[in-house]
CSV table of C-alpha atoms in Angstrom, one decimal:
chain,number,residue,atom,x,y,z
A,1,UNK,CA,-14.9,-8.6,174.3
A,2,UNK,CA,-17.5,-7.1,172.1
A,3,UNK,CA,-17.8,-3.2,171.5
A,4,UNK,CA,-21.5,-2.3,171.0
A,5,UNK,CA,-21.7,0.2,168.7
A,6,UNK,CA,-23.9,3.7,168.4
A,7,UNK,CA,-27.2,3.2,168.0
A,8,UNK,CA,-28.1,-0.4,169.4
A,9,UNK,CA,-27.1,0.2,173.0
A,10,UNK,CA,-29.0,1.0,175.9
A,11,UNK,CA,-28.7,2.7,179.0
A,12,UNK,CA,-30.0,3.1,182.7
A,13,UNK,CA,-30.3,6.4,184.3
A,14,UNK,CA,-31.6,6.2,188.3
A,15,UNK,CA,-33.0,9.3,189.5
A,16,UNK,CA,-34.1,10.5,186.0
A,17,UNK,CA,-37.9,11.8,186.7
A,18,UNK,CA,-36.3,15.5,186.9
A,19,UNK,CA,-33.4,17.5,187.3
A,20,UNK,CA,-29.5,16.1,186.6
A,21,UNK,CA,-31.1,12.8,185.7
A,22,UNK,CA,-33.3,13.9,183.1
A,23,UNK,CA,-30.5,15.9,181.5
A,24,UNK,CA,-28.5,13.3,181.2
A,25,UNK,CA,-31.3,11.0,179.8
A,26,UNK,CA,-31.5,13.3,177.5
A,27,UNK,CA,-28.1,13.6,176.3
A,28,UNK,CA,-27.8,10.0,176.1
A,29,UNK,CA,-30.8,9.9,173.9
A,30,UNK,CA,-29.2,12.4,171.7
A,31,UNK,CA,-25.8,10.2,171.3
A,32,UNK,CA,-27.9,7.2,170.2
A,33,UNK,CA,-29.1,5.1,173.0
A,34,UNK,CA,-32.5,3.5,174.1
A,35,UNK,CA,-32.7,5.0,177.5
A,36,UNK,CA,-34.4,3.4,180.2
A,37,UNK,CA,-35.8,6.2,182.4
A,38,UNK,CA,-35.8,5.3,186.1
A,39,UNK,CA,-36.8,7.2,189.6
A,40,UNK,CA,-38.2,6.1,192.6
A,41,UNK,CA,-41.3,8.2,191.3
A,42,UNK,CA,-42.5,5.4,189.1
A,43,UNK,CA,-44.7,8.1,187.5
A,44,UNK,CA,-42.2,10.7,186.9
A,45,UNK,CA,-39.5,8.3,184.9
A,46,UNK,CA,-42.2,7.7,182.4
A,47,UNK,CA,-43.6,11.2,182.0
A,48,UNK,CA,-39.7,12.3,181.4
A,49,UNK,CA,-39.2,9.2,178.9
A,50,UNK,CA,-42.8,10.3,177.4
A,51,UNK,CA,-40.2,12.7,176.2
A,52,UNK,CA,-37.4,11.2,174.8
A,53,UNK,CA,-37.8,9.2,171.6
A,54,UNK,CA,-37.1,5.1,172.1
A,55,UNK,CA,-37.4,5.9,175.6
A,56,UNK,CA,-38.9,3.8,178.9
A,57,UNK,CA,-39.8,5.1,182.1
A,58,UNK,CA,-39.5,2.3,185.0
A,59,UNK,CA,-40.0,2.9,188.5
A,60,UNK,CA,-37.3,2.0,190.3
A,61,UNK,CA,-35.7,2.0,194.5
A,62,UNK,CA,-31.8,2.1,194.2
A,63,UNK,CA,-31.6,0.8,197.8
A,64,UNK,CA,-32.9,-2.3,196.7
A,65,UNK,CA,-30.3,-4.6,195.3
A,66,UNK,CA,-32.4,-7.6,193.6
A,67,UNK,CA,-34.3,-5.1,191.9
A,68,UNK,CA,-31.2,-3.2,190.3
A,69,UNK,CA,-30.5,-6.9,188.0
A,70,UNK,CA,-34.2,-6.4,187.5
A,71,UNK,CA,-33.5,-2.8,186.1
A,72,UNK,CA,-30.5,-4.0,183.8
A,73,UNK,CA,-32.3,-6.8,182.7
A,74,UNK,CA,-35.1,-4.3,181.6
A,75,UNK,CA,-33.0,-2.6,179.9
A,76,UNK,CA,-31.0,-5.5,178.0
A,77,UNK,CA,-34.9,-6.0,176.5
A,78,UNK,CA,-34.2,-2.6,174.6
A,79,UNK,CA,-31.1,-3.4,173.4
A,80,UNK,CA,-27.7,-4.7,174.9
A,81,UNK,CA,-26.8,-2.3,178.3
A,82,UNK,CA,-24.3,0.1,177.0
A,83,UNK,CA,-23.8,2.4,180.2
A,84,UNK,CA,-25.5,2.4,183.3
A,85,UNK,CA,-25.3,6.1,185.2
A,86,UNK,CA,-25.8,6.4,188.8
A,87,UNK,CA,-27.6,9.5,189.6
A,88,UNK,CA,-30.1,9.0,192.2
A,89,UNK,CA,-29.5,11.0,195.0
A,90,UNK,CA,-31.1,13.0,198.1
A,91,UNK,CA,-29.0,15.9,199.6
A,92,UNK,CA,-30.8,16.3,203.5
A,93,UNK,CA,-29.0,18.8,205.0
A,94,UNK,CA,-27.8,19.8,208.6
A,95,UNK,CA,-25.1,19.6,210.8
A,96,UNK,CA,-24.3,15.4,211.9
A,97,UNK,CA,-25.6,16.1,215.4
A,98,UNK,CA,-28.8,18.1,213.9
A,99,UNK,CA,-30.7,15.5,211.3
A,100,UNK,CA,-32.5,12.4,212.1
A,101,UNK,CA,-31.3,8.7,212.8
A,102,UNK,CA,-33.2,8.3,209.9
A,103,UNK,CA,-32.4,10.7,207.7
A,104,UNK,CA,-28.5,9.9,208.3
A,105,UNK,CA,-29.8,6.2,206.8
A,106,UNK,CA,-31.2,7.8,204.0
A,107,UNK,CA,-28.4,9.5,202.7
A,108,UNK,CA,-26.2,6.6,202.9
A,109,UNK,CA,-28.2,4.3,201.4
A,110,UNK,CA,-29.7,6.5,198.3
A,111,UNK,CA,-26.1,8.2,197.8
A,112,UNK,CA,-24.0,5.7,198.4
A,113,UNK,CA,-25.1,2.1,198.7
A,114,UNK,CA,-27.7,2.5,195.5
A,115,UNK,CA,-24.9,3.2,193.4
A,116,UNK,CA,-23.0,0.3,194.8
A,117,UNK,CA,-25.9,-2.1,194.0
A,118,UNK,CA,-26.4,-0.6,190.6
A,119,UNK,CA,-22.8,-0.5,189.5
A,120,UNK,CA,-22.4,-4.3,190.5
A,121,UNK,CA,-25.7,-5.0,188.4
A,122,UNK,CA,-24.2,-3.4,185.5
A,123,UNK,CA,-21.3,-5.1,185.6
A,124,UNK,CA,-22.7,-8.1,185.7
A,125,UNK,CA,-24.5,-7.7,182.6
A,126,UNK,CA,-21.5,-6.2,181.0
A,127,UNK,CA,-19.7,-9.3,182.0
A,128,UNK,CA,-22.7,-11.6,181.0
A,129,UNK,CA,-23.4,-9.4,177.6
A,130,UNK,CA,-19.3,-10.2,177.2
A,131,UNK,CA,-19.1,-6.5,175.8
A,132,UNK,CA,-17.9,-2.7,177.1
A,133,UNK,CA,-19.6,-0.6,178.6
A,134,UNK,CA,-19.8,2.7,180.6
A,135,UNK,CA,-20.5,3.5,183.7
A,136,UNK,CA,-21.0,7.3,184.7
A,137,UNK,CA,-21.3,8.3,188.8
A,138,UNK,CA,-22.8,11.7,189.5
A,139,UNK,CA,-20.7,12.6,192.5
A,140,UNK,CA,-20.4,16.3,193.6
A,141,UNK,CA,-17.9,19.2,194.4
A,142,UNK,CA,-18.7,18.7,198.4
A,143,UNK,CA,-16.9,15.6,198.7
A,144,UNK,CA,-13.7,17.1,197.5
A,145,UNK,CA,-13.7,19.0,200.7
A,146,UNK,CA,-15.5,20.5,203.8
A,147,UNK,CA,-18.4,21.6,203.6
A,148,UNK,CA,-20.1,22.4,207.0
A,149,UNK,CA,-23.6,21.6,207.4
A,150,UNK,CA,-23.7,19.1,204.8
A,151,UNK,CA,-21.5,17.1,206.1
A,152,UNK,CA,-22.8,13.2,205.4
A,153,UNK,CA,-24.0,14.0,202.6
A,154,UNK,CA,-20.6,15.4,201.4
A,155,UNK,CA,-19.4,11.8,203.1
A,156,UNK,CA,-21.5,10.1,200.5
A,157,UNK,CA,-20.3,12.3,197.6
A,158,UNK,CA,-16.4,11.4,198.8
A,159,UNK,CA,-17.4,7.6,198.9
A,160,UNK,CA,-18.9,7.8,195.7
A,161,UNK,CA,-15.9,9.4,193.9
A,162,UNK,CA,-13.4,7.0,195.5
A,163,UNK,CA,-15.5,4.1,194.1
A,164,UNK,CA,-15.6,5.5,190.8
A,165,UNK,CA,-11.8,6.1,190.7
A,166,UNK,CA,-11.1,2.2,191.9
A,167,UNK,CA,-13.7,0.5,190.2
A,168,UNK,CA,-11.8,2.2,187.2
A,169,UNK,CA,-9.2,0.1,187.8
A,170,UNK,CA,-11.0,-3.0,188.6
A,171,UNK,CA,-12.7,-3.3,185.6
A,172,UNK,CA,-11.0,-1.7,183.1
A,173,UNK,CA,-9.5,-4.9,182.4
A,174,UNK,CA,-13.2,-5.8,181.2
A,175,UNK,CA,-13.1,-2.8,178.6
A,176,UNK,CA,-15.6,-1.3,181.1
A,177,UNK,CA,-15.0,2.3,181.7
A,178,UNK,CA,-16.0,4.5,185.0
A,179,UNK,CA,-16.2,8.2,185.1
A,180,UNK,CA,-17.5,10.4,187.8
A,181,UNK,CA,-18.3,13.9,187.9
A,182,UNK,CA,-17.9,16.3,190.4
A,183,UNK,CA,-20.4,19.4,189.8
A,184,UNK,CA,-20.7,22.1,191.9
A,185,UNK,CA,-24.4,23.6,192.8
A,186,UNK,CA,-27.1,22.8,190.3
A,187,UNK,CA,-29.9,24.6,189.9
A,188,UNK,CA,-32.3,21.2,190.7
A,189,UNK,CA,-35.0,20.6,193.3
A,190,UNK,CA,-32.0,19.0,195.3
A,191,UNK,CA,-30.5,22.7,196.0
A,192,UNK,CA,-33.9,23.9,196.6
A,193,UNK,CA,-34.8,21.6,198.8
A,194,UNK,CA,-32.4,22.7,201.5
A,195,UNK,CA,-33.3,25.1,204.2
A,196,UNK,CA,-33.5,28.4,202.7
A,197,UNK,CA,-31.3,30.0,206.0
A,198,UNK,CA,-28.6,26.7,206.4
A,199,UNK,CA,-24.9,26.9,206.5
A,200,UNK,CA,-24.5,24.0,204.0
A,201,UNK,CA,-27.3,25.7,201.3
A,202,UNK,CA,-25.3,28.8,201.6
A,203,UNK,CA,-21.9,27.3,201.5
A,204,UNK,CA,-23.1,25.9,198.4
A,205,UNK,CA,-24.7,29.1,196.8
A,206,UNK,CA,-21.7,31.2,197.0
A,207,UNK,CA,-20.0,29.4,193.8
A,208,UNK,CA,-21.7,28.5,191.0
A,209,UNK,CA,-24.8,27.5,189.9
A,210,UNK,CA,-25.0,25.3,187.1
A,211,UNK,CA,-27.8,23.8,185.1
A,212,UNK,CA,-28.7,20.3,184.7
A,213,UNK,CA,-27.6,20.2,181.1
A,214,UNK,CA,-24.2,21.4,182.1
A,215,UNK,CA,-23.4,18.3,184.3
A,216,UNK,CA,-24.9,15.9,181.8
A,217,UNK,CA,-22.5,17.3,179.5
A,218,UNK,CA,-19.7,17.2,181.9
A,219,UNK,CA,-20.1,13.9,182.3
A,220,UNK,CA,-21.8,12.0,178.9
A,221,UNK,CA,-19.0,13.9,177.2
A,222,UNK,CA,-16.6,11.5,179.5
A,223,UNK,CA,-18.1,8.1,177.3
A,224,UNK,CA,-15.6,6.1,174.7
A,225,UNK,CA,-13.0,8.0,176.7
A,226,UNK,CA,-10.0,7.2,179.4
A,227,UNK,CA,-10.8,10.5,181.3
A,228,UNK,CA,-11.9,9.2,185.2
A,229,UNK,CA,-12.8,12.4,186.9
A,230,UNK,CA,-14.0,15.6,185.8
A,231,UNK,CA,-15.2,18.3,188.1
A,232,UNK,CA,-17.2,21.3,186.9
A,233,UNK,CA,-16.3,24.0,187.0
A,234,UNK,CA,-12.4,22.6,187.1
A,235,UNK,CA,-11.2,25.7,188.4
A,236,UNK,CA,-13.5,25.6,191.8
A,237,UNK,CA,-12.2,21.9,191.8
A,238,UNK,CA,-8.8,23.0,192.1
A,239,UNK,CA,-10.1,25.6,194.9
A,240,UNK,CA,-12.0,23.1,197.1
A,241,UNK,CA,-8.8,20.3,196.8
A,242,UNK,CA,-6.4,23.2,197.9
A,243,UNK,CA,-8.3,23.6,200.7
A,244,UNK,CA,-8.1,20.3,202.4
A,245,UNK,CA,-4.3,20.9,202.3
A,246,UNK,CA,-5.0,23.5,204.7
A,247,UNK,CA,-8.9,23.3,205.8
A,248,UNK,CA,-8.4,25.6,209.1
A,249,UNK,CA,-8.0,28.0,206.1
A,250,UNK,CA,-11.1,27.7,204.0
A,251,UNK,CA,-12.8,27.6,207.8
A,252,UNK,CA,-11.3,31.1,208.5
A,253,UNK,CA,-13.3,32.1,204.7
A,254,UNK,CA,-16.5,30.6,205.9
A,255,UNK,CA,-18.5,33.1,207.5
A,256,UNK,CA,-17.7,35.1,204.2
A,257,UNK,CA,-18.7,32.5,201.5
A,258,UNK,CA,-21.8,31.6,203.9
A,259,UNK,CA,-22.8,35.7,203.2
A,260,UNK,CA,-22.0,35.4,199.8
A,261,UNK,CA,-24.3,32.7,199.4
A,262,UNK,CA,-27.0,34.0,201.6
A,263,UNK,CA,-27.4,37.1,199.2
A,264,UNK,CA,-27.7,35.0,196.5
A,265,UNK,CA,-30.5,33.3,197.8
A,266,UNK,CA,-32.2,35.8,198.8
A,267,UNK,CA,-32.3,37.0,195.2
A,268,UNK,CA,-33.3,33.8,193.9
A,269,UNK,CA,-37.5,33.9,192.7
A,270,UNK,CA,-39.8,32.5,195.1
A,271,UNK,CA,-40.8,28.7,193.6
């Protein structure tokens, strides 16, 4: 096993033309790798690597899973794959009964089954490359708990953070490392996105808003280390686990956080 050292490594960020992504492009760029720049917006990846010394922007559709080996291979043309992060996400929201057959697909195939095809692509090159790696999952405070009116989408967050916590385990034998973070709201198109007057927006407005360069701190920070799991902030994490010990609890508090976070929102600027 080979350890690819600062400077001559590359790395894959999917959903990278704005928001989280781009953050944590960034933030890789700034510890030393050659980032390839990926988004289902083919033109948006390469205006955000137009930004980012060494970078390359590449469009790129996480549900397909031929074309994630064609992403890692991409990047291997930059320099040997050095971490692959799985960001790409879309957050519909609405009660399981209220969205779309198709919008139900969506989520679980963006959220969830594009980071399973892009974490086995990386591995594979890992494996091929016969050197570490790391790979970082973008997961979210909603799939530590409930979290009404968002609920498949907080489905796919709890998926995603159980994979990252096994495949941990799985590969760590292969010096490859897995870290997931768990941020609470971000201040991203994502959150905006949502319906202005929904229980799951305003579930999510009434803690904290962070920015994108918080979370790609949170969780770049994580690299060259044995940490698995960080949740930001760590002590809403504790909050939101407490609460599945008891969630008849955190349903009685609802109607209050759900005010909470209407307010906020209705102080938020127009966009």
């Amino acid at each position: 096993m080979t350890t690819i050292v600062a400077g001559s490594r590359s790395a894959v960020v999917t959903g990278a033309g704005r928001g989280i992504g781009r953050a944590i492009a960034r933030e890789l760029a700034g510890r030393g790798y050659r980032v390839l720049v990926t988004d289902v917006d083919g033109a948006a990846a390469e205006a955000t690597a137009a930004t980012i010394p060494g970078a390359k922007g590449l469009a790129y559709d996480v549900t397909d899973p031929e074309a994630a080996h064609a992403v890692a291979a991409a990047a291997r043309e930059l320099a040997p794959l050095g971490a692959w992060v799985a960001n790409a996400g879309v957050g519909d929201d609405g009660t399981v009964s209220a969205l779309e057959d198709a919008q139900v697909r969506k989520l679980v195939e963006i959220n969830l089954l594009g980071v399973l095809w892009g974490v086995r692509a990386a591995t594979a090159a890992f494996r091929a490359q016969r050197t570490d790696g790391e790979i970082g999952l973008v997961a979210s405070l909603s799939g530590l708990g409930p979290v009404p009116g968002l609920s498949v989408y907080a489905a796919t967050k709890a998926a995603v953070l159980s994979l990252g916590m096994s495949l941990h385990s799985e590969l760590r034998a292969d010096g490859i490392r897995v870290h997931t973070v768990n941020p609470d709201g971000a201040d991203t198109a994502l959150l905006s996105g949502m319906a202005a007057d929904g229980q799951g927006r305003a579930l999510v407005r009434s803690g904290v808003l962070l920015t994108p360069e918080q979370v790609a701190r949170a969780l770049v920070g994580m690299f060259g280390t044995s940490r698995v799991v960080r949740t930001v902030p760590g002590w809403r994490g504790a909050m939101v686990r407490l609460s599945t010990l008891a969630p008849s609890h955190l349903m009685k508090a609802e109607p209050l956080l759900r005010r909470v976070g209407a307010a906020r929102i209705r102080k938020e600027p127009t966009r």
